[in-house]
Amino acid sequence: MRRIKTLCIQWPRLGPVHLNRLRAAHSILRQAGTELVAIETASDSSAYNWRIERAATPYRRYTVFPERNYDDISPNEMHVEIVRALDRISPDAVHIHSYSTPDARACLEWCRRRRRVAICMAESRKGDTNRNPVREWLKRLLASQFDAAQASGCESATYAAELGIPRDRIALGYSVVDNDYFAEQAEAARANHSMTNHLPGLNDETPFFFASARFMERKNLSDLLLAYKVYRSRSEAPWRLILLGD
């Protein structure tokens, strides 16, 4: 297998969590002699209300459609420009955010035509929703073309294998966060309560569970609330529950 000198990591849009992951990946890959190039399809999107990140990064960062909204770009235009961008970068491997979107399929097709390594980021689990047999068959046609996958957990890894990615080429560790950052900020908040006392629920020092997610059906907060209801009914001194989202 050819040595990977340049690894391209692709997302529809780069947000704060992605930039943190990329900084860590860049540090590790640089020690191994591999250059990391981050590629985002567009600088804005309707799905996430992030600010547009313009700060310089220690790795190369490429935006295919700067100052464009992801949702306003046609699949054909997206495909053409993604392929052109990858031709310019010419990576040995592409870490692709999915297999279901036009930009992801463009990356996969580019890898197959150029005989480069295609790695899928796998987050879906089989039990996330009711699965349609026809759609699952189409997914297998796409997913089986990947050389490897990085999954967010054991259930995601199992589902990726069912879709045709070799099990011995599936690694865990995709959905990670900057634990040091959150630990430091939490410690600072505990030391200075004025930082958080103005926020609902945080002016009370009793213990609480904390859930952060967008308030939408697929985040399954309804089941969280049902589970919390059961917990409160069985606990003599239940912790509070605080939800953060939009």
mmCIF file of C-alpha atoms in Angstrom:
data_model
loop_
_atom_site.group_PDB
_atom_site.id
_atom_site.type_symbol
_atom_site.label_atom_id
_atom_site.label_comp_id
_atom_site.label_asym_id
_atom_site.label_seq_id
_atom_site.Cartn_x
_atom_site.Cartn_y
_atom_site.Cartn_z
ATOM 1 C CA MET A 1 0.000 0.000 0.000
ATOM 2 C CA ARG A 2 1.388 3.392 -1.005
ATOM 3 C CA ARG A 3 2.543 5.752 1.729
ATOM 4 C CA ILE A 4 0.059 8.562 2.400
ATOM 5 C CA LYS A 5 1.947 11.822 1.994
ATOM 6 C CA THR A 6 -1.156 14.033 1.811
ATOM 7 C CA LEU A 7 -4.450 13.318 3.568
ATOM 8 C CA CYS A 8 -7.497 15.422 2.717
ATOM 9 C CA ILE A 9 -10.281 15.610 5.313
ATOM 10 C CA GLN A 10 -13.624 16.786 3.904
ATOM 11 C CA TRP A 11 -16.777 18.228 5.465
ATOM 12 C CA PRO A 12 -19.688 20.211 3.979
ATOM 13 C CA ARG A 13 -18.803 23.061 6.323
ATOM 14 C CA LEU A 14 -16.100 23.476 8.946
ATOM 15 C CA GLY A 15 -17.357 24.504 12.372
ATOM 16 C CA PRO A 16 -15.567 24.953 15.719
ATOM 17 C CA VAL A 17 -15.656 21.238 16.622
ATOM 18 C CA HIS A 18 -14.158 20.291 13.259
ATOM 19 C CA LEU A 19 -11.361 22.848 13.559
ATOM 20 C CA ASN A 20 -10.423 21.468 16.988
ATOM 21 C CA ARG A 21 -10.288 17.935 15.601
ATOM 22 C CA LEU A 22 -8.244 19.094 12.634
ATOM 23 C CA ARG A 23 -5.668 20.831 14.826
ATOM 24 C CA ALA A 24 -5.174 17.616 16.786
ATOM 25 C CA ALA A 25 -5.040 15.507 13.616
ATOM 26 C CA HIS A 26 -2.545 17.908 12.030
ATOM 27 C CA SER A 27 -0.229 17.603 15.020
ATOM 28 C CA ILE A 28 -0.314 13.798 14.941
ATOM 29 C CA LEU A 29 -0.014 13.478 11.158
ATOM 30 C CA ARG A 30 2.857 15.948 10.945
ATOM 31 C CA GLN A 31 4.912 13.715 13.255
ATOM 32 C CA ALA A 32 4.246 10.836 10.853
ATOM 33 C CA GLY A 33 5.328 12.926 7.851
ATOM 34 C CA THR A 34 1.807 13.302 6.418
ATOM 35 C CA GLU A 35 0.387 16.654 5.355
ATOM 36 C CA LEU A 36 -3.213 17.359 6.300
ATOM 37 C CA VAL A 37 -5.409 19.432 3.989
ATOM 38 C CA ALA A 38 -8.903 20.398 5.161
ATOM 39 C CA ILE A 39 -11.538 20.924 2.502
ATOM 40 C CA GLU A 40 -15.013 22.320 3.122
ATOM 41 C CA THR A 41 -17.656 22.495 0.440
ATOM 42 C CA ALA A 42 -19.070 25.897 1.425
ATOM 43 C CA SER A 43 -18.359 28.547 4.029
ATOM 44 C CA ASP A 44 -21.971 28.728 5.218
ATOM 45 C CA SER A 45 -25.023 26.480 5.618
ATOM 46 C CA SER A 46 -28.598 26.585 6.896
ATOM 47 C CA ALA A 47 -28.186 23.535 9.138
ATOM 48 C CA TYR A 48 -25.801 25.145 11.638
ATOM 49 C CA ASN A 49 -25.871 28.703 12.926
ATOM 50 C CA TRP A 50 -22.094 28.889 13.367
ATOM 51 C CA ARG A 51 -20.101 31.998 12.700
ATOM 52 C CA ILE A 52 -17.891 31.732 9.636
ATOM 53 C CA GLU A 53 -14.420 30.804 10.885
ATOM 54 C CA ARG A 54 -11.778 32.890 9.100
ATOM 55 C CA ALA A 55 -8.793 32.552 11.435
ATOM 56 C CA ALA A 56 -5.562 31.119 10.022
ATOM 57 C CA THR A 57 -4.898 27.421 10.602
ATOM 58 C CA PRO A 58 -1.578 25.540 10.870
ATOM 59 C CA TYR A 59 -2.711 23.250 8.019
ATOM 60 C CA ARG A 60 -3.908 24.043 4.520
ATOM 61 C CA ARG A 61 -7.617 24.790 4.408
ATOM 62 C CA TYR A 62 -9.558 24.930 1.156
ATOM 63 C CA THR A 63 -13.127 26.232 0.689
ATOM 64 C CA VAL A 64 -14.642 25.102 -2.610
ATOM 65 C CA PHE A 65 -17.493 27.642 -2.546
ATOM 66 C CA PRO A 66 -16.387 30.641 -0.432
ATOM 67 C CA GLU A 67 -19.162 33.015 0.661
ATOM 68 C CA ARG A 68 -21.789 30.518 -0.547
ATOM 69 C CA ASN A 69 -24.494 28.652 1.370
ATOM 70 C CA TYR A 70 -24.238 24.878 1.080
ATOM 71 C CA ASP A 71 -27.981 24.512 0.574
ATOM 72 C CA ASP A 72 -28.019 26.869 -2.422
ATOM 73 C CA ILE A 73 -25.509 24.861 -4.484
ATOM 74 C CA SER A 74 -26.849 22.352 -6.995
ATOM 75 C CA PRO A 75 -25.575 18.736 -6.850
ATOM 76 C CA ASN A 76 -24.086 19.031 -10.343
ATOM 77 C CA GLU A 77 -22.198 22.252 -9.582
ATOM 78 C CA MET A 78 -21.014 20.770 -6.299
ATOM 79 C CA HIS A 79 -19.749 17.623 -8.007
ATOM 80 C CA VAL A 80 -17.833 19.483 -10.715
ATOM 81 C CA GLU A 81 -16.072 21.870 -8.337
ATOM 82 C CA ILE A 82 -15.264 19.227 -5.707
ATOM 83 C CA VAL A 83 -13.545 17.139 -8.384
ATOM 84 C CA ARG A 84 -11.595 20.185 -9.592
ATOM 85 C CA ALA A 85 -10.518 20.995 -6.051
ATOM 86 C CA LEU A 86 -9.286 17.449 -5.425
ATOM 87 C CA ASP A 87 -7.415 17.484 -8.746
ATOM 88 C CA ARG A 88 -5.573 20.594 -7.539
ATOM 89 C CA ILE A 89 -4.815 19.178 -4.097
ATOM 90 C CA SER A 90 -4.123 15.649 -5.406
ATOM 91 C CA PRO A 91 -4.183 13.862 -2.027
ATOM 92 C CA ASP A 92 -3.183 10.237 -1.536
ATOM 93 C CA ALA A 93 -6.272 9.654 0.612
ATOM 94 C CA VAL A 94 -9.549 11.443 1.318
ATOM 95 C CA HIS A 95 -11.369 11.224 4.650
ATOM 96 C CA ILE A 96 -14.986 11.779 3.551
ATOM 97 C CA HIS A 97 -17.705 12.961 5.929
ATOM 98 C CA SER A 98 -20.433 10.637 4.594
ATOM 99 C CA TYR A 99 -21.617 8.670 1.576
ATOM 100 C CA SER A 100 -25.067 10.224 1.136
ATOM 101 C CA THR A 101 -24.505 13.827 0.021
ATOM 102 C CA PRO A 102 -23.445 15.138 -3.419
ATOM 103 C CA ASP A 103 -20.061 16.382 -2.204
ATOM 104 C CA ALA A 104 -19.336 13.091 -0.449
ATOM 105 C CA ARG A 105 -20.214 11.099 -3.564
ATOM 106 C CA ALA A 106 -18.010 13.399 -5.643
ATOM 107 C CA CYS A 107 -15.082 12.707 -3.291
ATOM 108 C CA LEU A 108 -15.704 8.963 -3.452
ATOM 109 C CA GLU A 109 -15.915 8.967 -7.242
ATOM 110 C CA TRP A 110 -12.697 10.996 -7.462
ATOM 111 C CA CYS A 111 -10.889 8.472 -5.262
ATOM 112 C CA ARG A 112 -12.085 5.519 -7.327
ATOM 113 C CA ARG A 113 -11.131 7.128 -10.641
ATOM 114 C CA ARG A 114 -7.720 8.317 -9.398
ATOM 115 C CA ARG A 115 -7.092 5.108 -7.420
ATOM 116 C CA ARG A 116 -6.689 6.934 -4.137
ATOM 117 C CA VAL A 117 -7.712 5.762 -0.659
ATOM 118 C CA ALA A 118 -11.289 6.633 0.356
ATOM 119 C CA ILE A 119 -12.133 6.639 4.092
ATOM 120 C CA CYS A 120 -15.697 7.113 5.321
ATOM 121 C CA MET A 121 -16.650 8.892 8.536
ATOM 122 C CA ALA A 122 -19.375 6.632 9.950
ATOM 123 C CA GLU A 123 -21.816 7.996 12.523
ATOM 124 C CA SER A 124 -25.083 6.263 11.622
ATOM 125 C CA ARG A 125 -26.381 3.290 13.592
ATOM 126 C CA LYS A 126 -28.768 0.694 12.243
ATOM 127 C CA GLY A 127 -31.309 1.434 14.945
ATOM 128 C CA ASP A 128 -31.401 5.183 14.310
ATOM 129 C CA THR A 129 -34.518 4.831 12.147
ATOM 130 C CA ASN A 130 -36.641 2.316 10.279
ATOM 131 C CA ARG A 131 -34.537 0.994 7.400
ATOM 132 C CA ASN A 132 -35.956 0.604 3.905
ATOM 133 C CA PRO A 133 -34.520 -2.516 2.160
ATOM 134 C CA VAL A 134 -34.192 -0.750 -1.201
ATOM 135 C CA ARG A 135 -32.386 2.216 0.316
ATOM 136 C CA GLU A 136 -30.127 -0.103 2.286
ATOM 137 C CA TRP A 137 -29.207 -1.899 -0.945
ATOM 138 C CA LEU A 138 -28.332 1.444 -2.564
ATOM 139 C CA LYS A 139 -26.274 2.418 0.477
ATOM 140 C CA ARG A 140 -24.300 -0.811 0.197
ATOM 141 C CA LEU A 141 -23.468 0.005 -3.414
ATOM 142 C CA LEU A 142 -21.901 3.256 -2.223
ATOM 143 C CA ALA A 143 -20.422 2.241 1.131
ATOM 144 C CA SER A 144 -18.754 -0.895 -0.226
ATOM 145 C CA GLN A 145 -16.591 1.331 -2.457
ATOM 146 C CA PHE A 146 -14.759 2.780 0.548
ATOM 147 C CA ASP A 147 -11.403 1.326 1.510
ATOM 148 C CA ALA A 148 -11.892 1.960 5.234
ATOM 149 C CA ALA A 149 -14.000 3.827 7.798
ATOM 150 C CA GLN A 150 -13.636 5.691 11.056
ATOM 151 C CA ALA A 151 -16.702 5.194 13.246
ATOM 152 C CA SER A 152 -18.034 7.179 16.176
ATOM 153 C CA GLY A 153 -18.831 4.073 18.235
ATOM 154 C CA CYS A 154 -19.262 0.307 18.251
ATOM 155 C CA GLU A 155 -22.813 0.403 16.868
ATOM 156 C CA SER A 156 -21.722 2.693 14.031
ATOM 157 C CA ALA A 157 -18.808 0.373 13.275
ATOM 158 C CA THR A 158 -21.150 -2.630 13.141
ATOM 159 C CA TYR A 159 -23.518 -0.830 10.773
ATOM 160 C CA ALA A 160 -20.641 0.282 8.525
ATOM 161 C CA ALA A 161 -19.523 -3.351 8.283
ATOM 162 C CA GLU A 162 -23.061 -4.410 7.364
ATOM 163 C CA LEU A 163 -22.952 -1.866 4.546
ATOM 164 C CA GLY A 164 -19.899 -3.556 3.088
ATOM 165 C CA ILE A 165 -16.829 -1.874 4.584
ATOM 166 C CA PRO A 166 -14.353 -4.562 5.753
ATOM 167 C CA ARG A 167 -14.586 -4.904 9.541
ATOM 168 C CA ASP A 168 -10.827 -5.061 9.971
ATOM 169 C CA ARG A 169 -10.560 -1.670 8.258
ATOM 170 C CA ILE A 170 -12.990 0.130 10.571
ATOM 171 C CA ALA A 171 -11.490 2.113 13.452
ATOM 172 C CA LEU A 172 -13.168 3.989 16.297
ATOM 173 C CA GLY A 173 -12.470 7.544 17.445
ATOM 174 C CA TYR A 174 -14.363 9.774 15.028
ATOM 175 C CA SER A 175 -16.706 11.735 17.339
ATOM 176 C CA VAL A 176 -14.226 13.325 19.711
ATOM 177 C CA VAL A 177 -14.088 16.686 21.474
ATOM 178 C CA ASP A 178 -11.381 18.818 23.072
ATOM 179 C CA ASN A 179 -11.697 17.448 26.610
ATOM 180 C CA ASP A 180 -8.951 19.710 27.979
ATOM 181 C CA TYR A 181 -10.804 22.817 26.792
ATOM 182 C CA PHE A 182 -14.088 21.811 28.442
ATOM 183 C CA ALA A 183 -12.338 20.746 31.653
ATOM 184 C CA GLU A 184 -10.525 24.086 31.884
ATOM 185 C CA GLN A 185 -13.673 26.118 31.191
ATOM 186 C CA ALA A 186 -15.709 24.093 33.696
ATOM 187 C CA GLU A 187 -13.064 24.630 36.370
ATOM 188 C CA ALA A 188 -13.031 28.367 35.645
ATOM 189 C CA ALA A 189 -16.839 28.516 35.945
ATOM 190 C CA ARG A 190 -16.776 26.668 39.266
ATOM 191 C CA ALA A 191 -14.175 29.102 40.591
ATOM 192 C CA ASN A 192 -16.143 32.162 39.438
ATOM 193 C CA HIS A 193 -19.909 31.675 39.678
ATOM 194 C CA SER A 194 -20.581 35.136 38.244
ATOM 195 C CA MET A 195 -19.674 33.694 34.828
ATOM 196 C CA THR A 196 -22.785 31.489 34.824
ATOM 197 C CA ASN A 197 -25.242 32.781 37.431
ATOM 198 C CA HIS A 198 -27.186 34.711 34.785
ATOM 199 C CA LEU A 199 -28.000 31.517 32.886
ATOM 200 C CA PRO A 200 -31.268 29.660 33.649
ATOM 201 C CA GLY A 201 -30.699 26.790 36.072
ATOM 202 C CA LEU A 202 -27.049 27.569 36.767
ATOM 203 C CA ASN A 203 -27.650 29.833 39.763
ATOM 204 C CA ASP A 204 -28.345 26.680 41.785
ATOM 205 C CA GLU A 205 -25.379 24.673 43.065
ATOM 206 C CA THR A 206 -27.241 21.361 43.369
ATOM 207 C CA PRO A 207 -26.061 18.608 40.954
ATOM 208 C CA PHE A 208 -27.562 18.364 37.474
ATOM 209 C CA PHE A 209 -27.463 16.390 34.259
ATOM 210 C CA PHE A 210 -26.593 18.481 31.211
ATOM 211 C CA ALA A 211 -27.583 17.727 27.607
ATOM 212 C CA SER A 212 -26.495 19.874 24.676
ATOM 213 C CA ALA A 213 -28.157 19.303 21.288
ATOM 214 C CA ARG A 214 -30.202 21.009 18.634
ATOM 215 C CA PHE A 215 -33.896 20.845 19.519
ATOM 216 C CA MET A 216 -34.982 18.640 16.636
ATOM 217 C CA GLU A 217 -36.691 15.267 16.388
ATOM 218 C CA ARG A 218 -33.705 13.199 15.299
ATOM 219 C CA LYS A 219 -31.754 14.216 18.420
ATOM 220 C CA ASN A 220 -34.284 12.097 20.379
ATOM 221 C CA LEU A 221 -34.649 14.476 23.313
ATOM 222 C CA SER A 222 -38.171 13.108 23.857
ATOM 223 C CA ASP A 223 -36.719 9.772 24.975
ATOM 224 C CA LEU A 224 -34.243 11.600 27.185
ATOM 225 C CA LEU A 225 -37.163 13.353 28.909
ATOM 226 C CA LEU A 226 -39.036 10.062 29.334
ATOM 227 C CA ALA A 227 -35.938 8.433 30.835
ATOM 228 C CA TYR A 228 -35.480 11.408 33.139
ATOM 229 C CA LYS A 229 -39.117 11.115 34.245
ATOM 230 C CA VAL A 230 -38.542 7.464 35.212
ATOM 231 C CA TYR A 231 -35.331 8.399 36.998
ATOM 232 C CA ARG A 232 -37.096 11.110 39.055
ATOM 233 C CA SER A 233 -39.838 8.696 40.057
ATOM 234 C CA ARG A 234 -37.266 6.237 41.419
ATOM 235 C CA SER A 235 -34.749 8.554 43.039
ATOM 236 C CA GLU A 236 -35.131 9.999 46.539
ATOM 237 C CA ALA A 237 -32.849 12.944 45.694
ATOM 238 C CA PRO A 238 -32.932 13.337 41.905
ATOM 239 C CA TRP A 239 -30.512 15.585 40.096
ATOM 240 C CA ARG A 240 -31.919 18.338 37.947
ATOM 241 C CA LEU A 241 -31.841 18.214 34.126
ATOM 242 C CA ILE A 242 -30.677 21.177 32.059
ATOM 243 C CA LEU A 243 -31.015 21.242 28.269
ATOM 244 C CA LEU A 244 -28.959 23.520 26.042
ATOM 245 C CA GLY A 245 -29.894 23.977 22.391
ATOM 246 C CA ASP A 246 -31.613 25.905 19.665
#
